[in-house]
Amino acid sequence: MIEPGSTIGIFGSGQLGRMLAIEARKMGFRVACFSPASDTPTGQIADVEIVSPYEDLEVVRRFADSVDVVTFEFENIPAHTIEVASNHSKVHPNGDILYITQNRLREKTFLFGSGFPVAPFYQVVTREDLEKAIGKTGYPCVLKTAGFGYDGKGQTKIRSKADIGPALEKGGGRECILESFIDFEKEVSVVCGRDEKGNFENYGVMENDHMNHILDVTFAPAEVPHAVWEEAIEIARGIAEKFGYVGTMCVEFFLTKKKDLLVNEIAPRPHNSGHLTFDAAYTSQFEQQLRAVCGMPLGPTGLLKPAAMANILGDLWSDGEPVWRNALSMGAKLHLYGKSEPRPGRKMGHLTAMADTVGKAVEIVRSARESLIGKLIH
Ligand code: AMP
């Protein structure tokens, strides 16, 4: 086991690394992060902030040598960087998992090939590929770039023949994946942790509302039939097993109107839909990542109360600094990530609320967020 007092190395430097670093600090670990940026959300909490391109392998070697274990808060780290790091330190989760989940086509191919349920998908590079694939999916369908996509980036809905040209243009000649458009009832996710011995813990099923393809509100426990709940957990467990996963992982699903689950995406790291565990679970998803990658026993994952989380995006700054006092007076917990530039669509922080029912928690967190723009109310 990697003991408290040791150093955790984190590739990436955003809010996920920040919350991991906070948990690591709480338990007496030291933290070093690595990314091309400075004064980052993670770097502000870490003992050491290495500022370097991921491709500078000499710096990668020195970083890996200086820490006791390496993990990630961002999956788009070049595969070669991870390989080099793994020659100098323990790396969890392993590079193969990152390589698969970095690319939607590899990810869906892995899932389909392993027998997990996914929406029908096809590889597309040329116009001919696209027309052929649409012949199979029909309209509407969604074209996504295979690499480097998140929060709906590089994604176009195709409703009719007229949308084909613009969609291809947006794809920019890159490898893409065409998926059937799923008219889902809701989106849910399972955040879970797995250790080297194969122990598995999960936070149950959480329900996610998106706005403009970006997660907006998550609440837990999700309102789904018992059988759906059990199946979602079993799929997440199956994926973690298949990967030999070590760390915190999230599986995002569509729940169709016929109550079928389809896996949309795997995040090989803590996930935005698990942020409510930071306040509302016995062990947060970040502490679980720390425990798993250090070979410590996994922590219990029960929720202290039904909970809801609302993201705070940069858009909230359009009329000046949000009125933090309002949200704080309504019983919500405020998390801000230390980012200085509030750009539209940028995740700046989140609010969490707990209550006796999920409905009440959602009501508190939504009204707390609304109260941020407007007059001082207390
Ligand atoms: P992604 O970047 O693939 O996670 O997509 C972001 C969001 O876009 C998802 O959470 C869904 O709300 C929506 N979306 C993505 N793919 C599909 C699909 N095949 N059918 C319907 N909605 C989708």
Coordinates of C-alpha atoms and ligand atoms in Angstrom, one line a residue:
M1 CA 0.0 0.0 0.0
I2 CA 1.2 3.5 -0.8
E3 CA 1.1 5.2 2.7
P4 CA 0.0 8.7 3.7
G5 CA 3.0 11.0 3.4
S6 CA 3.7 9.6 -0.1
T7 CA 3.2 11.6 -3.3
I8 CA 0.4 11.3 -5.8
G9 CA 1.2 12.4 -9.3
I10 CA -1.8 13.7 -11.4
F11 CA -1.7 14.2 -15.1
G12 CA -4.1 17.1 -15.9
S13 CA -4.8 20.1 -13.7
G14 CA -8.6 20.8 -13.8
Q15 CA -11.3 20.6 -11.2
L16 CA -11.2 16.8 -11.0
G17 CA -7.6 16.9 -10.0
R18 CA -8.3 19.8 -7.6
M19 CA -10.9 17.7 -5.7
L20 CA -8.6 14.7 -5.7
A21 CA -5.8 16.9 -4.4
I22 CA -8.0 18.2 -1.6
E23 CA -8.9 14.6 -0.5
A24 CA -5.2 13.6 -0.8
R25 CA -4.2 16.5 1.4
K26 CA -6.9 15.6 3.9
M27 CA -5.2 12.2 4.3
G28 CA -1.7 13.6 4.5
F29 CA -0.5 12.8 1.0
R30 CA 1.6 15.1 -1.0
V31 CA 0.4 16.0 -4.5
A32 CA 2.2 16.9 -7.8
C33 CA 0.3 17.8 -11.0
F34 CA 1.5 17.9 -14.6
S35 CA -0.1 19.9 -17.4
P36 CA 0.8 22.6 -19.9
A37 CA -1.0 25.4 -17.9
S38 CA 0.0 27.3 -14.8
D39 CA -2.0 28.5 -11.7
T40 CA -4.5 25.8 -12.4
P41 CA -7.4 24.5 -10.3
T42 CA -5.2 21.5 -9.3
G43 CA -1.9 23.4 -9.1
Q44 CA -3.4 25.8 -6.6
I45 CA -3.9 22.8 -4.2
A46 CA -0.9 20.7 -5.1
D47 CA 2.5 20.8 -3.5
V48 CA 4.2 20.9 -6.9
E49 CA 2.8 22.1 -10.2
I50 CA 4.8 21.0 -13.2
V51 CA 4.1 23.2 -16.3
S52 CA 5.2 21.3 -19.4
P53 CA 3.8 19.9 -22.7
Y54 CA 2.7 16.3 -22.3
E55 CA 5.1 15.5 -25.1
D56 CA 8.2 16.6 -23.3
L57 CA 9.3 13.0 -22.3
E58 CA 12.3 14.1 -20.3
V59 CA 10.0 16.1 -17.9
V60 CA 7.5 13.2 -17.9
R61 CA 10.3 10.9 -16.8
R62 CA 11.4 13.2 -14.0
F63 CA 7.8 13.7 -12.9
A64 CA 7.1 10.0 -12.7
D65 CA 10.4 9.4 -10.8
S66 CA 9.4 12.0 -8.3
V67 CA 6.1 10.5 -7.3
D68 CA 4.9 7.2 -5.8
V69 CA 1.9 6.6 -8.1
V70 CA 0.6 8.4 -11.2
T71 CA -3.1 8.9 -12.0
F72 CA -5.2 11.1 -14.3
E73 CA -7.9 13.7 -14.1
F74 CA -8.0 14.1 -17.9
E75 CA -8.0 11.2 -20.3
N76 CA -6.6 12.9 -23.4
I77 CA -3.0 12.4 -22.4
P78 CA -0.9 11.1 -25.4
A79 CA -0.6 7.3 -25.1
H80 CA 3.2 7.5 -25.4
T81 CA 3.5 9.9 -22.4
I82 CA 1.6 7.3 -20.3
E83 CA 3.9 4.5 -21.6
V84 CA 7.0 6.5 -20.6
A85 CA 5.5 7.4 -17.2
S86 CA 4.7 3.7 -16.5
N87 CA 8.3 2.8 -16.9
H88 CA 9.2 5.1 -14.0
S89 CA 6.2 4.8 -11.7
K90 CA 3.0 2.8 -11.0
V91 CA 0.2 4.2 -13.2
H92 CA -3.5 3.6 -12.5
P93 CA -5.7 3.2 -14.4
N94 CA -3.5 1.6 -17.0
G95 CA -2.6 3.2 -20.4
D96 CA -4.6 0.7 -22.4
I97 CA -7.8 1.9 -20.8
L98 CA -7.0 5.5 -21.6
Y99 CA -6.1 4.6 -25.1
I100 CA -9.5 2.9 -25.6
T101 CA -11.6 5.6 -24.0
Q102 CA -9.8 8.5 -25.7
N103 CA -11.5 7.6 -29.0
R104 CA -15.2 7.1 -29.4
L105 CA -14.8 4.5 -32.1
R106 CA -12.3 2.4 -30.1
E107 CA -14.5 2.8 -27.0
K108 CA -17.7 1.7 -28.8
T109 CA -15.9 -1.1 -30.6
F110 CA -14.6 -2.4 -27.3
L111 CA -18.0 -2.1 -25.6
F112 CA -19.9 -3.8 -28.5
G113 CA -17.2 -6.5 -28.9
S114 CA -17.4 -7.3 -25.1
G115 CA -21.2 -7.7 -25.3
F116 CA -22.2 -4.4 -23.6
P117 CA -25.3 -2.6 -25.0
V118 CA -24.5 0.5 -27.2
A119 CA -26.5 2.5 -29.8
P120 CA -25.8 1.3 -33.4
F121 CA -22.6 3.0 -34.7
Y122 CA -20.5 3.2 -37.8
Q123 CA -17.1 4.4 -38.7
V124 CA -17.2 7.4 -41.1
V125 CA -14.4 9.2 -43.0
T126 CA -15.8 10.0 -46.4
R127 CA -19.1 11.3 -47.7
E128 CA -19.7 7.8 -49.2
D129 CA -19.2 6.2 -45.7
L130 CA -21.6 8.7 -44.2
E131 CA -24.3 8.1 -46.8
K132 CA -23.9 4.3 -46.4
A133 CA -24.1 4.6 -42.6
I134 CA -27.2 6.8 -42.7
G135 CA -28.8 4.1 -44.9
K136 CA -28.5 1.9 -41.8
T137 CA -29.3 4.3 -39.0
G138 CA -31.9 6.4 -40.8
Y139 CA -32.7 10.0 -39.7
P140 CA -32.1 11.5 -37.2
C141 CA -28.6 10.4 -36.4
V142 CA -25.5 12.0 -34.7
L143 CA -22.1 12.4 -36.3
K144 CA -19.3 12.7 -33.7
T145 CA -15.5 13.1 -34.2
A146 CA -13.9 9.9 -33.0
G147 CA -11.1 11.7 -31.0
F148 CA -11.0 14.4 -28.4
G149 CA -14.7 15.0 -27.9
Y150 CA -16.5 15.8 -24.7
D151 CA -19.5 17.9 -23.6
G152 CA -21.0 17.6 -27.1
K153 CA -17.9 19.1 -28.8
G154 CA -17.4 17.8 -32.3
Q155 CA -21.0 16.6 -32.5
T156 CA -23.7 17.3 -35.1
K157 CA -27.2 16.0 -35.3
I158 CA -28.3 15.1 -38.9
R159 CA -32.0 15.4 -39.4
S160 CA -32.2 15.2 -43.2
K161 CA -30.0 15.0 -46.4
A162 CA -29.5 18.8 -46.2
D163 CA -27.5 18.4 -43.0
I164 CA -25.0 15.9 -44.5
G165 CA -22.7 18.5 -46.1
P166 CA -22.4 20.9 -43.0
A167 CA -21.9 17.8 -40.7
L168 CA -19.0 16.6 -42.8
E169 CA -17.5 20.1 -42.9
K170 CA -17.7 20.2 -39.1
G171 CA -16.0 16.8 -39.0
G172 CA -13.2 18.4 -41.0
G173 CA -12.1 15.2 -42.7
R174 CA -11.3 13.6 -39.4
E175 CA -12.3 10.1 -38.5
C176 CA -15.9 10.2 -37.2
I177 CA -18.5 7.9 -35.7
L178 CA -22.1 7.9 -36.8
E179 CA -24.7 6.9 -34.2
S180 CA -28.4 6.4 -34.3
F181 CA -30.1 9.3 -32.4
I182 CA -31.6 7.8 -29.3
D183 CA -34.9 9.4 -28.2
F184 CA -34.1 8.5 -24.6
E185 CA -36.4 8.9 -21.6
K186 CA -33.5 10.0 -19.4
E187 CA -29.7 9.9 -18.9
V188 CA -28.2 8.1 -15.9
S189 CA -24.7 7.2 -14.8
V190 CA -22.9 4.9 -12.4
V191 CA -19.8 6.1 -10.7
C192 CA -17.8 3.3 -9.2
G193 CA -14.4 2.3 -7.7
R194 CA -12.4 -0.8 -8.2
D195 CA -9.1 -1.9 -6.6
E196 CA -6.3 -4.1 -7.7
K197 CA -7.8 -7.1 -5.8
G198 CA -11.0 -6.7 -7.8
N199 CA -13.1 -5.2 -5.0
F200 CA -15.9 -3.1 -6.4
E201 CA -17.9 -0.3 -4.8
N202 CA -20.5 2.0 -6.5
Y203 CA -22.6 5.0 -5.7
G204 CA -25.8 3.6 -7.2
V205 CA -27.5 5.1 -10.2
M206 CA -27.5 8.9 -10.6
E207 CA -29.8 10.8 -12.9
N208 CA -28.4 13.5 -15.2
D209 CA -30.1 16.5 -16.9
H210 CA -28.0 18.1 -19.7
M211 CA -28.3 21.5 -21.2
N212 CA -26.7 22.2 -24.6
H213 CA -24.9 18.8 -24.3
I214 CA -23.3 19.9 -21.0
L215 CA -24.2 18.3 -17.7
D216 CA -26.5 20.7 -15.9
V217 CA -28.0 19.0 -12.9
T218 CA -27.4 15.5 -11.3
F219 CA -29.4 14.0 -8.6
A220 CA -29.2 10.8 -6.6
P221 CA -30.6 8.3 -6.1
A222 CA -32.0 8.1 -9.7
E223 CA -35.7 7.5 -10.1
V224 CA -35.6 4.3 -12.2
P225 CA -37.2 0.8 -11.8
H226 CA -35.3 -1.6 -9.6
A227 CA -34.4 -3.9 -12.5
V228 CA -32.9 -0.9 -14.4
W229 CA -30.9 0.0 -11.3
E230 CA -29.5 -3.5 -10.9
E231 CA -28.7 -3.8 -14.6
A232 CA -26.8 -0.4 -14.7
I233 CA -24.6 -1.5 -11.8
E234 CA -23.9 -4.9 -13.3
I235 CA -22.9 -3.3 -16.6
A236 CA -20.6 -0.9 -14.8
R237 CA -19.1 -3.8 -12.8
G238 CA -18.7 -5.8 -16.0
I239 CA -16.8 -3.0 -17.7
A240 CA -14.5 -2.4 -14.7
E241 CA -13.8 -6.2 -14.5
K242 CA -13.1 -6.4 -18.3
F243 CA -10.7 -3.5 -18.0
G244 CA -9.0 -4.8 -14.8
Y245 CA -9.8 -1.3 -13.7
V246 CA -8.0 0.4 -10.8
G247 CA -9.4 3.8 -9.7
T248 CA -12.7 5.7 -10.0
M249 CA -14.7 5.2 -13.2
C250 CA -18.0 6.5 -14.6
V251 CA -20.3 4.8 -17.1
E252 CA -22.9 7.1 -18.7
F253 CA -26.1 5.6 -20.1
F254 CA -29.1 6.4 -22.1
L255 CA -32.3 4.9 -20.7
T256 CA -34.7 4.4 -23.6
K257 CA -38.4 4.8 -23.4
K258 CA -38.6 0.9 -23.5
K259 CA -36.4 0.9 -20.4
D260 CA -33.3 -0.4 -22.2
L261 CA -29.9 0.8 -21.1
L262 CA -27.4 1.8 -23.7
V263 CA -23.8 2.8 -22.7
N264 CA -23.0 6.3 -24.1
E265 CA -19.6 6.9 -22.7
I266 CA -17.0 5.6 -20.2
A267 CA -14.9 8.2 -18.2
P268 CA -11.7 6.6 -16.8
R269 CA -11.6 9.0 -13.9
P270 CA -14.0 10.7 -11.5
H271 CA -16.9 12.4 -13.3
N272 CA -19.0 15.5 -13.1
S273 CA -22.1 13.4 -12.2
G274 CA -20.2 12.1 -9.2
H275 CA -19.5 15.6 -7.8
L276 CA -22.3 15.4 -5.3
T277 CA -20.4 12.6 -3.6
F278 CA -17.9 15.2 -2.4
D279 CA -20.4 16.4 0.1
A280 CA -23.1 13.8 0.2
A281 CA -21.3 10.4 0.3
Y282 CA -19.5 8.7 3.1
T283 CA -16.4 8.4 0.8
S284 CA -16.3 10.8 -2.2
Q285 CA -15.4 9.6 -5.7
F286 CA -12.1 11.5 -5.3
E287 CA -11.2 9.8 -2.1
Q288 CA -12.1 6.5 -3.7
Q289 CA -9.8 7.2 -6.6
L290 CA -7.0 8.0 -4.1
R291 CA -7.7 4.8 -2.1
A292 CA -7.9 2.6 -5.2
V293 CA -4.7 3.9 -6.8
C294 CA -2.8 3.7 -3.6
G295 CA -3.9 0.2 -2.8
M296 CA -5.8 1.3 0.3
P297 CA -9.1 -0.4 1.2
L298 CA -12.0 1.1 -0.7
G299 CA -14.4 3.3 1.3
P300 CA -18.1 2.8 1.9
T301 CA -20.1 4.7 -0.8
G302 CA -23.5 5.2 0.9
L303 CA -25.1 8.6 0.4
L304 CA -25.7 10.5 3.7
K305 CA -29.0 11.9 2.2
P306 CA -30.7 12.3 -1.2
A307 CA -28.6 14.9 -3.0
A308 CA -28.5 17.1 -6.0
M309 CA -25.7 19.0 -7.8
A310 CA -26.0 22.0 -10.2
N311 CA -23.1 23.1 -12.3
I312 CA -22.0 26.7 -12.3
L313 CA -20.9 27.7 -15.8
G314 CA -19.1 30.9 -16.9
D315 CA -22.4 32.2 -18.4
L316 CA -23.5 33.1 -14.9
W317 CA -21.0 35.9 -14.9
S318 CA -22.7 37.8 -17.8
D319 CA -24.0 40.5 -15.5
G320 CA -21.0 40.6 -13.2
E321 CA -19.9 38.5 -10.2
P322 CA -22.7 36.0 -9.1
V323 CA -24.2 36.8 -5.7
W324 CA -22.7 34.0 -3.7
R325 CA -24.3 35.0 -0.5
N326 CA -27.8 34.2 -1.9
A327 CA -26.9 30.5 -2.6
L328 CA -25.1 30.1 0.6
S329 CA -28.1 31.4 2.6
M330 CA -30.3 28.7 1.0
G331 CA -28.5 25.7 2.4
A332 CA -26.5 24.9 -0.7
K333 CA -22.8 24.0 -0.5
L334 CA -20.6 26.1 -2.8
H335 CA -17.6 24.7 -4.7
L336 CA -15.5 27.0 -6.9
Y337 CA -12.5 25.7 -8.9
G338 CA -10.2 28.8 -8.8
K339 CA -10.5 29.6 -12.5
S340 CA -10.0 33.3 -13.1
E341 CA -11.7 33.6 -16.5
P342 CA -15.5 32.9 -16.6
R343 CA -16.0 32.0 -20.3
P344 CA -19.5 30.9 -21.5
G345 CA -19.8 27.1 -21.2
R346 CA -16.7 26.8 -18.9
K347 CA -17.3 24.8 -15.7
M348 CA -16.4 27.3 -12.9
G349 CA -17.9 25.4 -9.9
H350 CA -20.9 23.6 -8.6
L351 CA -23.5 23.7 -5.9
T352 CA -24.7 20.7 -3.9
A353 CA -27.8 20.3 -1.8
M354 CA -29.0 17.5 0.5
A355 CA -32.6 17.0 1.7
D356 CA -35.0 14.3 2.9
T357 CA -36.2 13.7 -0.7
V358 CA -34.5 13.9 -4.1
G359 CA -37.2 16.3 -5.3
K360 CA -36.5 18.7 -2.5
A361 CA -32.7 18.5 -3.0
V362 CA -33.2 19.4 -6.7
E363 CA -35.5 22.3 -5.8
I364 CA -32.9 23.7 -3.4
V365 CA -30.0 23.4 -5.7
R366 CA -31.9 24.9 -8.7
S367 CA -33.2 27.9 -6.8
A368 CA -29.8 28.4 -5.1
R369 CA -28.3 28.6 -8.6
E370 CA -31.0 30.9 -9.9
S371 CA -30.5 33.2 -6.9
L372 CA -26.9 33.8 -8.0
I373 CA -28.0 36.1 -10.7
G374 CA -30.1 38.8 -9.2
K375 CA -30.5 41.0 -6.3
L376 CA -29.1 40.2 -2.9
I377 CA -31.9 38.4 -1.1
H378 CA -30.5 37.9 2.4
Ligands
AMP1 P1 -21.2 12.9 -25.6 O1 -20.2 14.0 -25.8 O2 -21.2 11.8 -26.5 O3 -21.3 12.5 -24.1 O4 -22.7 13.6 -25.8 C1 -23.1 14.6 -24.9 C2 -24.6 14.6 -24.9 O5 -25.2 14.7 -26.2 C3 -25.2 13.3 -24.3 O6 -25.1 13.4 -22.9 C4 -26.6 13.3 -24.8 O7 -27.4 14.3 -24.1 C5 -26.4 13.9 -26.3 N1 -26.2 12.7 -27.2 C6 -25.0 12.2 -27.5 N2 -25.1 11.1 -28.4 C7 -26.5 11.0 -28.6 C8 -27.2 10.0 -29.3 N3 -26.7 9.0 -30.0 N4 -28.6 10.1 -29.2 C9 -29.2 11.1 -28.5 N5 -28.5 12.1 -27.8 C10 -27.1 12.0 -27.8

